[in-house]
Short mmCIF file of C-alpha atoms in Angstrom, two decimals:
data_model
loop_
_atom_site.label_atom_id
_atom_site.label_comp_id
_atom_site.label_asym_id
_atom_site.label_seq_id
_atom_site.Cartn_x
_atom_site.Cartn_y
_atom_site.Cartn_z
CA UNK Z 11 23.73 -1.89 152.98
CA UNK Z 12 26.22 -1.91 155.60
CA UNK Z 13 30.24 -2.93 154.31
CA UNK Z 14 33.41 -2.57 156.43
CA UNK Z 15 36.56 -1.81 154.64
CA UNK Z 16 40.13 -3.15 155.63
CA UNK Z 17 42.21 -0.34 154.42
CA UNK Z 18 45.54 -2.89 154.96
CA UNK Z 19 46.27 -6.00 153.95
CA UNK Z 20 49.55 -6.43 156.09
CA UNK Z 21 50.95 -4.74 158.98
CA UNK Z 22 53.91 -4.99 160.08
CA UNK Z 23 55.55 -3.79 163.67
CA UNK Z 24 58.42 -4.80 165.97
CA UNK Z 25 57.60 -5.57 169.21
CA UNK Z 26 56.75 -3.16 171.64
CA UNK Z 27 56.31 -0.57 169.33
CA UNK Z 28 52.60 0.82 168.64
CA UNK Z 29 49.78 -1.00 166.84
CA UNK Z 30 47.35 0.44 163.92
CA UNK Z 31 44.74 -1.27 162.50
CA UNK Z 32 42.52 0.70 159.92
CA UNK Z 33 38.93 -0.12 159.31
CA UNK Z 34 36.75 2.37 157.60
CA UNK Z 35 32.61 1.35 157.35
CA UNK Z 36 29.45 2.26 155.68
CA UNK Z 37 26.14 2.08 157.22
CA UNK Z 38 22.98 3.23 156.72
CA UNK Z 39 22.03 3.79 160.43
CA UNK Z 40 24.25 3.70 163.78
CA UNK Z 41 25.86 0.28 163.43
CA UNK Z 42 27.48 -2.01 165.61
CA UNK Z 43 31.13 -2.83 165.23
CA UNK Z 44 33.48 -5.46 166.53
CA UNK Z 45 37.10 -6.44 166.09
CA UNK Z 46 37.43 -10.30 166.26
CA UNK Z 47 40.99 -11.58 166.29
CA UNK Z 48 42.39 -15.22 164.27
CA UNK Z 49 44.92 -17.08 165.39
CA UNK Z 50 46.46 -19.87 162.76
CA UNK Z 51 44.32 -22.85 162.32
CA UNK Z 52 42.09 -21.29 165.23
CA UNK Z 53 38.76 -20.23 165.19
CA UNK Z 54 37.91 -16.14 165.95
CA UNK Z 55 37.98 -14.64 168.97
CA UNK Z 56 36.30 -11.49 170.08
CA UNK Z 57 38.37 -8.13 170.68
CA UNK Z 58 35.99 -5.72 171.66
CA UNK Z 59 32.40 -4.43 170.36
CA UNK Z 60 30.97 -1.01 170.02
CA UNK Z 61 27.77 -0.69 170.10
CA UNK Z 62 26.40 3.26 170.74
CA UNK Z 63 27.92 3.80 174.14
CA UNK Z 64 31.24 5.29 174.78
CA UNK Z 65 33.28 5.71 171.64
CA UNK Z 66 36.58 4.44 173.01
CA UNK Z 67 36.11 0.77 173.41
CA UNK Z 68 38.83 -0.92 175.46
CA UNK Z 69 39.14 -5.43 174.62
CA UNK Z 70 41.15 -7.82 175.96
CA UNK Z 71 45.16 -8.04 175.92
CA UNK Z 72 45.43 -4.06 175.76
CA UNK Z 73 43.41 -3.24 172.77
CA UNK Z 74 41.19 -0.39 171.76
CA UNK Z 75 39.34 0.76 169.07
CA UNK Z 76 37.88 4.79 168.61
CA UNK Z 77 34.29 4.78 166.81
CA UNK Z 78 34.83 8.07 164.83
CA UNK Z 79 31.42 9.00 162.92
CA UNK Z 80 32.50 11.77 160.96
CA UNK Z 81 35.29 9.70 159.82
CA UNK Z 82 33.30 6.49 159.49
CA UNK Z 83 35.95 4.76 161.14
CA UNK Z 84 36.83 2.03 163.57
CA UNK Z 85 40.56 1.95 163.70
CA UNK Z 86 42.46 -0.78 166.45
CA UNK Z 87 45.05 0.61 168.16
CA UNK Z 88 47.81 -1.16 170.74
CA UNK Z 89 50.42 1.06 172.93
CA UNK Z 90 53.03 -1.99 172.48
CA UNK Z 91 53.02 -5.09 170.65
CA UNK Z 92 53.79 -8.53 171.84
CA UNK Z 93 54.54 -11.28 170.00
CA UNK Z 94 51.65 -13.23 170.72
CA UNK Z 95 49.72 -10.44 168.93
CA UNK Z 96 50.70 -11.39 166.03
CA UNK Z 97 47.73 -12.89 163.92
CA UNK Z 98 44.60 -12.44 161.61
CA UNK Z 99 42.16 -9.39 162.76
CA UNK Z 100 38.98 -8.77 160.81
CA UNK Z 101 36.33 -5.60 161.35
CA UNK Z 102 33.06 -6.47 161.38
CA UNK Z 103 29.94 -4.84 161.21
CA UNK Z 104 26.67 -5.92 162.23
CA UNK Z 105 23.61 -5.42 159.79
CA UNK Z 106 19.71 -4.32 161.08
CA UNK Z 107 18.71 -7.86 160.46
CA UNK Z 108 16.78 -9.30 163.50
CA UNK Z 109 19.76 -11.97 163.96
CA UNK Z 110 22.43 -9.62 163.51
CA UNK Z 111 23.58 -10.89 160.50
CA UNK Z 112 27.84 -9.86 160.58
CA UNK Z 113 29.99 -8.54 157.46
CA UNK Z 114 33.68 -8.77 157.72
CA UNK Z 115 36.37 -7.19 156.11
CA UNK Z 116 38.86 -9.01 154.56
CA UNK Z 117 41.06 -8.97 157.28
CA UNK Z 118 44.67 -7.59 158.02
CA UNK Z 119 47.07 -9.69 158.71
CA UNK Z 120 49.89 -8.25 161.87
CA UNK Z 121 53.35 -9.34 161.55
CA UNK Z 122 55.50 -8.86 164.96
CA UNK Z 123 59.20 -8.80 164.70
CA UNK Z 124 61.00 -9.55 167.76
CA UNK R 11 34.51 -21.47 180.03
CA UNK R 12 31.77 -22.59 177.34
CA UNK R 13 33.15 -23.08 173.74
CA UNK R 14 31.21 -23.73 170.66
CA UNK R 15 32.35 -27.80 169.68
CA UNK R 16 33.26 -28.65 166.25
CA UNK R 17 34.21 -31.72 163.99
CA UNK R 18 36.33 -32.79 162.91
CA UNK R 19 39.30 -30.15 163.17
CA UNK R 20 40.16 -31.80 159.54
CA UNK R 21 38.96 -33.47 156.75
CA UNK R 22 40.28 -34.59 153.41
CA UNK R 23 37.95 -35.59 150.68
CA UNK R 24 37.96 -36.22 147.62
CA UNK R 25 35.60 -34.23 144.72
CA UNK R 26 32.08 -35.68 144.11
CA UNK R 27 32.00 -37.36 148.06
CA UNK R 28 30.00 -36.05 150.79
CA UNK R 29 31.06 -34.71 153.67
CA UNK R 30 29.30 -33.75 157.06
CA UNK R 31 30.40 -31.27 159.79
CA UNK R 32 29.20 -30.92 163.28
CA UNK R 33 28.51 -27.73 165.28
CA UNK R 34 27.60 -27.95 168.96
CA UNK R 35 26.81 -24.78 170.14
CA UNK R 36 27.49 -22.88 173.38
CA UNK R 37 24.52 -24.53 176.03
CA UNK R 38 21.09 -22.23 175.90
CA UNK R 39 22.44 -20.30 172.79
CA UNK R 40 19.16 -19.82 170.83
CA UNK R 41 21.05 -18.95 167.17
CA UNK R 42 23.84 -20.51 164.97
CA UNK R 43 25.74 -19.53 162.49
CA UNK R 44 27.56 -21.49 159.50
CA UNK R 45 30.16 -19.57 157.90
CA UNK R 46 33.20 -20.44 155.41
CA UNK R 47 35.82 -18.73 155.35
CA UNK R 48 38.22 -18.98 152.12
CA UNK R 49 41.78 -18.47 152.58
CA UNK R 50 42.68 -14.84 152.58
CA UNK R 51 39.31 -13.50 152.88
CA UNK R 52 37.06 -13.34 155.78
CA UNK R 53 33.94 -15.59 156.38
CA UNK R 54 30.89 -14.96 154.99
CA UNK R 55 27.27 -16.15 156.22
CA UNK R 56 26.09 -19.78 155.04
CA UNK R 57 23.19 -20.07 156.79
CA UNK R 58 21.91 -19.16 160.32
CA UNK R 59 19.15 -20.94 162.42
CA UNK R 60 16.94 -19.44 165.17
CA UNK R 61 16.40 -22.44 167.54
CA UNK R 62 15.59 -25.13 164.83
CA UNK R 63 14.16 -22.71 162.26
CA UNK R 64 16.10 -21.57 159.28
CA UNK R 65 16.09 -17.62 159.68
CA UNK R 66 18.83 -16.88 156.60
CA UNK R 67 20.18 -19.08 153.91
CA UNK R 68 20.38 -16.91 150.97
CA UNK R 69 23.97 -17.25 150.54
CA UNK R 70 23.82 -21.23 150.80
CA UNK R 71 24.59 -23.18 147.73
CA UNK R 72 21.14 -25.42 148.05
CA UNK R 73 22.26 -27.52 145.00
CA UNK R 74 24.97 -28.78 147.04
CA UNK R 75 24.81 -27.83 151.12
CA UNK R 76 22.18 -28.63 153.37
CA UNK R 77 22.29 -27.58 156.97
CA UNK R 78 19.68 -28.97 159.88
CA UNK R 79 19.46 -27.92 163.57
CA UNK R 80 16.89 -31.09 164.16
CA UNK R 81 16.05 -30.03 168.00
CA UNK R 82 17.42 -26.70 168.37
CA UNK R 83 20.83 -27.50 169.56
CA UNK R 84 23.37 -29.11 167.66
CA UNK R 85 23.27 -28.80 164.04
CA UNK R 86 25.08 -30.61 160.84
CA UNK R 87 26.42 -28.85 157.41
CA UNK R 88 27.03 -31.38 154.66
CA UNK R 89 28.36 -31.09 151.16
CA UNK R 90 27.33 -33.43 148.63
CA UNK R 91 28.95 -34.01 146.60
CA UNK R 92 31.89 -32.00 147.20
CA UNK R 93 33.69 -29.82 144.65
CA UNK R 94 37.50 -28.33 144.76
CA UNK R 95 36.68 -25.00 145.08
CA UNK R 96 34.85 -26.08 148.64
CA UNK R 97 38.32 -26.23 150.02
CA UNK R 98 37.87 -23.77 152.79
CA UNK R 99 37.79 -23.30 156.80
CA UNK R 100 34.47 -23.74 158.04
CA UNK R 101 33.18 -21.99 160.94
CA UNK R 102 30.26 -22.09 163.73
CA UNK R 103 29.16 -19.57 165.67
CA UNK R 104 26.55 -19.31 168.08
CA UNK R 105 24.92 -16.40 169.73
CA UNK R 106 22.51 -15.88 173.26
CA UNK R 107 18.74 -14.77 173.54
CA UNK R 108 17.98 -11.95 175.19
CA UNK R 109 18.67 -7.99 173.96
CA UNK R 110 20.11 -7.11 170.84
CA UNK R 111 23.46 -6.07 172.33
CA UNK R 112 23.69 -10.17 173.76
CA UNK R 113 22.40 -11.38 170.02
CA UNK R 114 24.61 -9.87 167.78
CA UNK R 115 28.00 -11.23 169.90
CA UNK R 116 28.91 -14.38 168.26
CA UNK R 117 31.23 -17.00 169.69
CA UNK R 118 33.10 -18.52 167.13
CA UNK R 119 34.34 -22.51 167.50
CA UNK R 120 37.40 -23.75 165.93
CA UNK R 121 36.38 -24.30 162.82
CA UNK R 122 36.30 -27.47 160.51
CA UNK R 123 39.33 -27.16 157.64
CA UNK R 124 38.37 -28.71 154.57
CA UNK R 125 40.46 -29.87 151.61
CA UNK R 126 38.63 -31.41 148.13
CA UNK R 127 41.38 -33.11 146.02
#
């Protein structure tokens, strides 16, 4: 069964300083991962997606994500925070069901102080 | 830009009543999604149509929730009657045909934020 682990609860960074998100997952077979970010009292928004092509992934508003397979990891990563960045970010892994059923973490919540 | 439509935004209720929520998904999208998401945590799968046809509900209370997707486009979620611990964010998501890469992206809509009293 495929599971993503959050491996934070709450992060916490002053602005303009780097970003670290850590997400570790388990899968059975060469998953596909995502990074959705949400906003307070707003639904989620994708980040960026990996799905078996280059393992850098570069998203929107200057974030990236490294698939690392011996490491079963999926850690997000930001050269400099903004304030706007702070917010709710889940991993999320997609399962071999024909739908593409999606399992989140349990999300990690980024603090920005100004 | 298309956005996946949903109301209301809010909705207070009170236990034992029934409550609907509407999803209106992103034109042509063939699948939707009904997640809730509990405070804290992250959403987890409801149920999930394929056009109008019910592909996954196995983590849908049935005593309780009933979801229908009548033509293949919109679709409604109600509770009946509602409990407290349904207090949650409610979430739709719909996804496009085509390759496997296209189906597994979800767009999410705004969600529906319920509170049982």
């Amino acid at each position: 069964a495929q599971s993503v682990t959050q491996l934070d609860s709450h992060v916490s960074v002053s602005e303009g300083t780097p970003v670290l998100l850590r997400c570790n997952y388990s899968s059975s077979y060469s998953p596909s991962l995502f990074w959705y970010v949400q906003h307070p009292n707003k639904g989620l928004q994708l980040l960026l997606k990996y799905t078996s092509a280059a393992t850098l992934v570069k998203g929107i508003n200057g974030f990236e994500a490294e698939f690392k397979k011996s490491e079963t990891s999926f850690h997000l990563t930001k050269p400099s925070a903004h304030m706007s960045d702070a917010a709710e970010y889940f991993c999320v892994v997609s399962t071999a069901s024909p739908g593409g059923k999606l399992i989140f973490g349990q999300g990690t919540e980024l603090s920005v102080k100004p | 830009e298309a956005e996946v439509a949903q109301s209301p935004r809010y909705k207070i209720t009170e236990k034992s009543q029934a409550v609907a929520f509407w999803c209106d998904p992103i034109s042509g999208h063939a699948t939707l999604y009904w997640y809730r998401q509990i405070l804290g945590q992250g959403p987890e799968l409801l149920v999930q149509f394929q056009d109008e046809s019910v592909v996954d509900d196995s983590q849908l209370p049935k005593d309780r929730f009933s979801a229908e997707r009548l033509k293949g486009v919109d679709s409604t979620l109600k509770i009946q009657p509602a409990e407290l611990g349904d207090s949650a964010m409610y979430l739709c998501a719909s996804s496009p045909r085509g390759s496997r890469q296209a189906r597994e992206t979800q767009y999410f809509g705004p969600g529906t934020r319920l509170l049982v009293l």
